[in-house]
Short mmCIF file of C-alpha atoms in Angstrom, two decimals:
data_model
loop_
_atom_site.label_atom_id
_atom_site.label_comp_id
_atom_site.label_asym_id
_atom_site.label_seq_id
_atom_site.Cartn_x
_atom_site.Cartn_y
_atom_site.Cartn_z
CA UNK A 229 70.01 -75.01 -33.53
CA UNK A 230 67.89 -71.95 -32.55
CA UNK A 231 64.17 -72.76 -32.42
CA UNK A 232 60.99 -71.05 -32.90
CA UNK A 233 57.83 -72.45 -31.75
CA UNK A 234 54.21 -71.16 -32.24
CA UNK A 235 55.55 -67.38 -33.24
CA UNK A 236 54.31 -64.90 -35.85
CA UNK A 237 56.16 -63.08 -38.17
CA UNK A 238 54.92 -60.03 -39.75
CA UNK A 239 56.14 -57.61 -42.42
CA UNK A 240 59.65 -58.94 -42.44
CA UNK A 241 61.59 -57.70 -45.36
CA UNK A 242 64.80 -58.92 -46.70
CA UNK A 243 66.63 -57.39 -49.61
CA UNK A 244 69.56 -59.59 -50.22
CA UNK A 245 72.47 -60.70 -48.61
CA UNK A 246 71.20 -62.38 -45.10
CA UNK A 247 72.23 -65.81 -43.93
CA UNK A 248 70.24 -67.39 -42.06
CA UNK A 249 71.42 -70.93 -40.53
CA UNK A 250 70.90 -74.12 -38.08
CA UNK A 251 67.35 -72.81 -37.26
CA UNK A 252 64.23 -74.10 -36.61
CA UNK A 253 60.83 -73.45 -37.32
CA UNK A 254 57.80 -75.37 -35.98
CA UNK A 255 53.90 -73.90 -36.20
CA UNK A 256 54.91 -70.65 -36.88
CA UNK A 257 52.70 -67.64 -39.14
CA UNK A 258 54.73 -66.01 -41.89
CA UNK A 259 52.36 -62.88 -42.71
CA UNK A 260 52.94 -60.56 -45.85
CA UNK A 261 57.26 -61.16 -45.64
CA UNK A 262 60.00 -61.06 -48.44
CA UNK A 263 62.92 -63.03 -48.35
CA UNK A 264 66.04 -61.87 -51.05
CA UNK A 265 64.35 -59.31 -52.88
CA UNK A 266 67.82 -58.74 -54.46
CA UNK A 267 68.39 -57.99 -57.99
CA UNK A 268 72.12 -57.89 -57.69
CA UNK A 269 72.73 -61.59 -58.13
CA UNK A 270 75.98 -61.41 -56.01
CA UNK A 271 74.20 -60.27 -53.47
CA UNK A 272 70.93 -62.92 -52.88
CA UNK A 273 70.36 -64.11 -48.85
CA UNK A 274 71.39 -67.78 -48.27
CA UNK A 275 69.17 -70.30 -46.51
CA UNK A 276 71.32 -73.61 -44.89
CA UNK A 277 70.58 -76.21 -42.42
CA UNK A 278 67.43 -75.01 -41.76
CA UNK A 279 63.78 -77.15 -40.49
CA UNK A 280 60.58 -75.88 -41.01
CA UNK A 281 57.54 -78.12 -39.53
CA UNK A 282 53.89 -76.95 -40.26
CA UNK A 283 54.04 -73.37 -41.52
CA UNK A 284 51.33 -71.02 -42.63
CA UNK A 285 52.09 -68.61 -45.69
CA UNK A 286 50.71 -65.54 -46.13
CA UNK A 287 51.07 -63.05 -49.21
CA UNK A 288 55.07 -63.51 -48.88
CA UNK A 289 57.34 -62.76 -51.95
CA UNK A 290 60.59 -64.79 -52.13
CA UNK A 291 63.04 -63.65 -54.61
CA UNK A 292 66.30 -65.34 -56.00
CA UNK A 293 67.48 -67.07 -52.44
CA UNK A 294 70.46 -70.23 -51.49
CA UNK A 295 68.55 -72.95 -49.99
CA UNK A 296 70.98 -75.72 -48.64
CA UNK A 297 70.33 -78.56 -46.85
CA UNK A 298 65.91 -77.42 -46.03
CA UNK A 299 63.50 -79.52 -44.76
CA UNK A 300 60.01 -78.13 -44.80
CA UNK A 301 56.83 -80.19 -43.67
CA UNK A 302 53.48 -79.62 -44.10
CA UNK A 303 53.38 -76.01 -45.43
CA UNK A 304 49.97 -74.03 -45.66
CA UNK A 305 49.82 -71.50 -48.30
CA UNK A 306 47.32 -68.57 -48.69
CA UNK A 307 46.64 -68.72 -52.19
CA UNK A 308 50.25 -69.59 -53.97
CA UNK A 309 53.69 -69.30 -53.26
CA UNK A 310 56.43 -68.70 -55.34
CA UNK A 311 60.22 -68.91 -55.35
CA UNK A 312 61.98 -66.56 -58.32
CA UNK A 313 64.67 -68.26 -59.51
CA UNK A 314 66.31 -70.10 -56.47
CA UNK A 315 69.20 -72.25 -56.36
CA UNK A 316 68.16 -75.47 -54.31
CA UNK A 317 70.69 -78.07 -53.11
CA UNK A 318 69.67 -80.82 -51.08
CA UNK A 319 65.93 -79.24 -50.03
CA UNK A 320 63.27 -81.51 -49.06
CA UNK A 321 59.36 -80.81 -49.27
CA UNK A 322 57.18 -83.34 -47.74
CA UNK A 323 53.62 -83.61 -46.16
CA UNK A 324 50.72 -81.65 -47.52
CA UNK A 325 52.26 -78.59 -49.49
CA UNK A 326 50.02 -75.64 -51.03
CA UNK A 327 50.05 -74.46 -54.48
CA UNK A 328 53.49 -73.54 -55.11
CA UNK A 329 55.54 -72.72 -58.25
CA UNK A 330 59.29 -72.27 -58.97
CA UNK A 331 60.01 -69.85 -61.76
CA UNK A 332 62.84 -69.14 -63.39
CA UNK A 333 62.28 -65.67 -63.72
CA UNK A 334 63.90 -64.18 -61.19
CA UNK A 335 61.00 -60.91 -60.48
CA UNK A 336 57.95 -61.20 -61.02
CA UNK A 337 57.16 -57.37 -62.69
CA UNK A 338 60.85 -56.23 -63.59
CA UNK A 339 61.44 -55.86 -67.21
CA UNK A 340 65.24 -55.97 -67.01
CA UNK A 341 66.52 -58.78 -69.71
CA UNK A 342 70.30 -57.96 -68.77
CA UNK A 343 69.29 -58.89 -65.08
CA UNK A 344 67.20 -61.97 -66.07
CA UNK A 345 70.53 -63.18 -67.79
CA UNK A 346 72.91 -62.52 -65.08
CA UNK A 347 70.67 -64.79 -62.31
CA UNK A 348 70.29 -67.67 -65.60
CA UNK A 349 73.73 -67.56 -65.60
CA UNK A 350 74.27 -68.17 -61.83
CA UNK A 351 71.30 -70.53 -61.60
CA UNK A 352 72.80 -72.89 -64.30
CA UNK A 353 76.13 -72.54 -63.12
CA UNK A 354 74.63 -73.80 -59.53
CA UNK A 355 72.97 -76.57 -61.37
CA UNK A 356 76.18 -77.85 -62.67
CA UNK A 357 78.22 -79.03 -59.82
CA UNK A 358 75.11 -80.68 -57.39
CA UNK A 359 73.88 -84.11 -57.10
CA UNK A 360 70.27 -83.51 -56.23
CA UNK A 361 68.06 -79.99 -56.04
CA UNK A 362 65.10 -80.61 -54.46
CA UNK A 363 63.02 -83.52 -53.25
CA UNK A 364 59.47 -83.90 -53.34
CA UNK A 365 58.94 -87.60 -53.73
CA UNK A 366 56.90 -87.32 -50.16
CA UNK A 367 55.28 -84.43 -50.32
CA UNK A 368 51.49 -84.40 -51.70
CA UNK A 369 50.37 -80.99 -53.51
CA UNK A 370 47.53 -78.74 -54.37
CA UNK A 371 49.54 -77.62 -57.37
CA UNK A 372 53.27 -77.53 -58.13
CA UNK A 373 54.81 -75.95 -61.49
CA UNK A 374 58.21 -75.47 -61.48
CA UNK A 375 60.56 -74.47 -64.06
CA UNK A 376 64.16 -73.20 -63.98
CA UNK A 377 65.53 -76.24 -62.12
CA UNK A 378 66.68 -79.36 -64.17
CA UNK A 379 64.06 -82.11 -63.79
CA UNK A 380 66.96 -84.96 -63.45
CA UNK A 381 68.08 -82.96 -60.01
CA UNK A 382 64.65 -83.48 -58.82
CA UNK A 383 63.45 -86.70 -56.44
CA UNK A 384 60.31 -87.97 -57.39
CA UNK A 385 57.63 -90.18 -56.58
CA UNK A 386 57.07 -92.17 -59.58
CA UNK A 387 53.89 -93.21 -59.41
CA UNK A 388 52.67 -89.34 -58.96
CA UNK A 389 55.33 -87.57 -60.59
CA UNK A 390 56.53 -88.02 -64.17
CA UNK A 391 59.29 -85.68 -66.53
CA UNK A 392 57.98 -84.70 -69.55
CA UNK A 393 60.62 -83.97 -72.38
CA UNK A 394 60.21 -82.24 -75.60
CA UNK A 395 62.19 -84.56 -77.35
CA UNK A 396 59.17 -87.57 -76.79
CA UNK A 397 56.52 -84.74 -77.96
CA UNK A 398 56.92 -81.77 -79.92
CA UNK A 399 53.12 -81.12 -81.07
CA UNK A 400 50.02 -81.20 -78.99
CA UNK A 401 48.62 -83.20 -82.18
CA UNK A 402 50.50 -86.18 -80.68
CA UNK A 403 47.43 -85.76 -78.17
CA UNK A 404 44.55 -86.68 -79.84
CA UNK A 405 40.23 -85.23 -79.28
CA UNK A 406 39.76 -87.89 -77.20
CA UNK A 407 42.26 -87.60 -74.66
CA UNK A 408 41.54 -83.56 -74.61
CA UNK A 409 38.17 -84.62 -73.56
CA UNK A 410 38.90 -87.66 -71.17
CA UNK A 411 41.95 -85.26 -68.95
CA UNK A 412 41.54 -81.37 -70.15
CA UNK A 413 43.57 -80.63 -67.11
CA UNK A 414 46.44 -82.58 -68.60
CA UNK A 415 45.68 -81.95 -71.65
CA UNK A 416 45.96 -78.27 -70.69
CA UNK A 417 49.64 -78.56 -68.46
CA UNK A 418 51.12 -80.51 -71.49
CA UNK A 419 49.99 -77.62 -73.76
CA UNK A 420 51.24 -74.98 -71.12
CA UNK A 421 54.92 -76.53 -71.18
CA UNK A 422 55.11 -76.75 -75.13
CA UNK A 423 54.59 -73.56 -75.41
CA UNK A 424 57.14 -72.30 -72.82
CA UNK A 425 61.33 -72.52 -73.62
CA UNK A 426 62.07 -75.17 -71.04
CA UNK A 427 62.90 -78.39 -72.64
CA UNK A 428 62.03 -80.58 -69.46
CA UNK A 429 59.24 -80.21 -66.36
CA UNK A 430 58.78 -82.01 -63.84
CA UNK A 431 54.13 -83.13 -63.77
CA UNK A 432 53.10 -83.74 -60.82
CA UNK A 433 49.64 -85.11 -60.15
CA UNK A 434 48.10 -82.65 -57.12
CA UNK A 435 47.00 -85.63 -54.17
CA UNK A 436 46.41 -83.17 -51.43
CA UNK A 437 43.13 -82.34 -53.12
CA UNK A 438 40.23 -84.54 -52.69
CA UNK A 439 40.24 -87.94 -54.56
CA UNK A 440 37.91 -86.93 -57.52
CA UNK A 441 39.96 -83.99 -57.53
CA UNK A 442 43.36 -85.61 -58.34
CA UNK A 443 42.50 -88.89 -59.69
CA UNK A 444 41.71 -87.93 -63.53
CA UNK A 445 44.89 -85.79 -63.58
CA UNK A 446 47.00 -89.20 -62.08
CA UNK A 447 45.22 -90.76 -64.74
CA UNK A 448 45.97 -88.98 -67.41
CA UNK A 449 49.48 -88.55 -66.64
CA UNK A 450 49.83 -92.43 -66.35
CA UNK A 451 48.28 -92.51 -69.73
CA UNK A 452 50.89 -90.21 -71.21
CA UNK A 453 53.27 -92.23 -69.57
CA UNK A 454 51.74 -95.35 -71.55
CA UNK A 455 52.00 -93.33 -74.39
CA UNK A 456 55.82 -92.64 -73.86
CA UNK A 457 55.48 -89.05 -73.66
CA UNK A 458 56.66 -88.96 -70.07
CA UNK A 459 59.62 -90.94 -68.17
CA UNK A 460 58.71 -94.44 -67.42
CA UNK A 461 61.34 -94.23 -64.35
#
């Protein structure tokens, strides 16, 4: 495997159709770079058999990308990252990971609904024939929201990270005054996924921020969890 140690990369742009394999990235600077910026959804980049150890990520746009068989560690993130629409099979996230969010839009300004279908299409299709997406069940977050990927394909940690379904809550109303005011910040992501399309989401509880940070959000989750509104496994 080709490695890369301590190296910068700047204004890198990639508009579909690169492979990039058996590499290795370790304390390296990705500055203002776009990976799969395709919107031909036959022709997205492919990512496989790749490491990537203690990363810094900077204003880079990633766009409807393969990941295979990933391993990323420990990934520092200048504001938020996200990944449009990916198809993940057998990537792991682990260590202390930025805010990042998984859409399943596949742009993020691109008003093209015959293009949106085409790469649903292809994502579900993906999701069919894999045993596991992604895992995070090691990795501790400033924020994760992720949509677009089925929440069973995910690997949790189950004490931090719980499925919520629409089928065990349909109404915020199931939420009463009391818990609004006790956790508004789950209060608020439980709100935020009833009113979006998905039927499933994966809540994760953010533990790379400080303790008083995270620990009203883990304890409201649990408390949903007591309330059966999220998996107990």
């Amino acid at each position: 495997m080709k490695e890369f140690i301590n190296q910068e990369f700047k204004m890198m742009f990639d508009d579909g159709g690169a492979i990039l394999s058996d590499l290795i990235f370790k304390n390296c600077i990705f500055d203002n770079c776009a990976l799969s910026i395709s919107k031909n959804p036959s022709n997205i980049s492919k990512i496989k058999n790749v490491i990537a150890e203690n990363l810094s990520v900077s204003s880079c746009d990633i766009g409807p990308c393969i990941f295979e068989d990933v391993l990323i560690e420990n990934l520092r993130i200048n504001e938020i990252l996200i990944f449009h629409s990916p198809l993940f099979k057998n990537v792991k996230l682990s260590g202390n990971i930025g805010n990042l969010k998984i859409n399943s839009a596949a742009f993020s300004i691109y008003d093209r609904p015959d293009l949106q279908n085409c790469f649903n299409e292809l994502r579900n299709n993906y999701y069919k024939n894999i045993e596991y997406a992604l895992d995070i069940s090691e990795a501790k977050f400033l924020s994760f929201d992720c949509n677009g990927i089925p929440s069973d394909l995910i690997k949790r940690n189950k004490d931090s990270q719980f499925i919520i379904r629409k089928k065990n809550i349909s109404n915020i109303d199931r939420l009463n005054k009391e818990f609004a005011i006790a956790y508004p910040d789950v209060f608020f992501m439980v709100k935020m996924f009833l009113d979006s399309p998905h039927l499933d989401e994966v809540l994760v509880a953010p533990l790379a921020k400080p303790t008083k940070k995270y620990k009203p959000i883990l304890e409201g989750l649990t408390r949903l969890q007591e309330l059966g509104i999220v998996d107990e496994d």
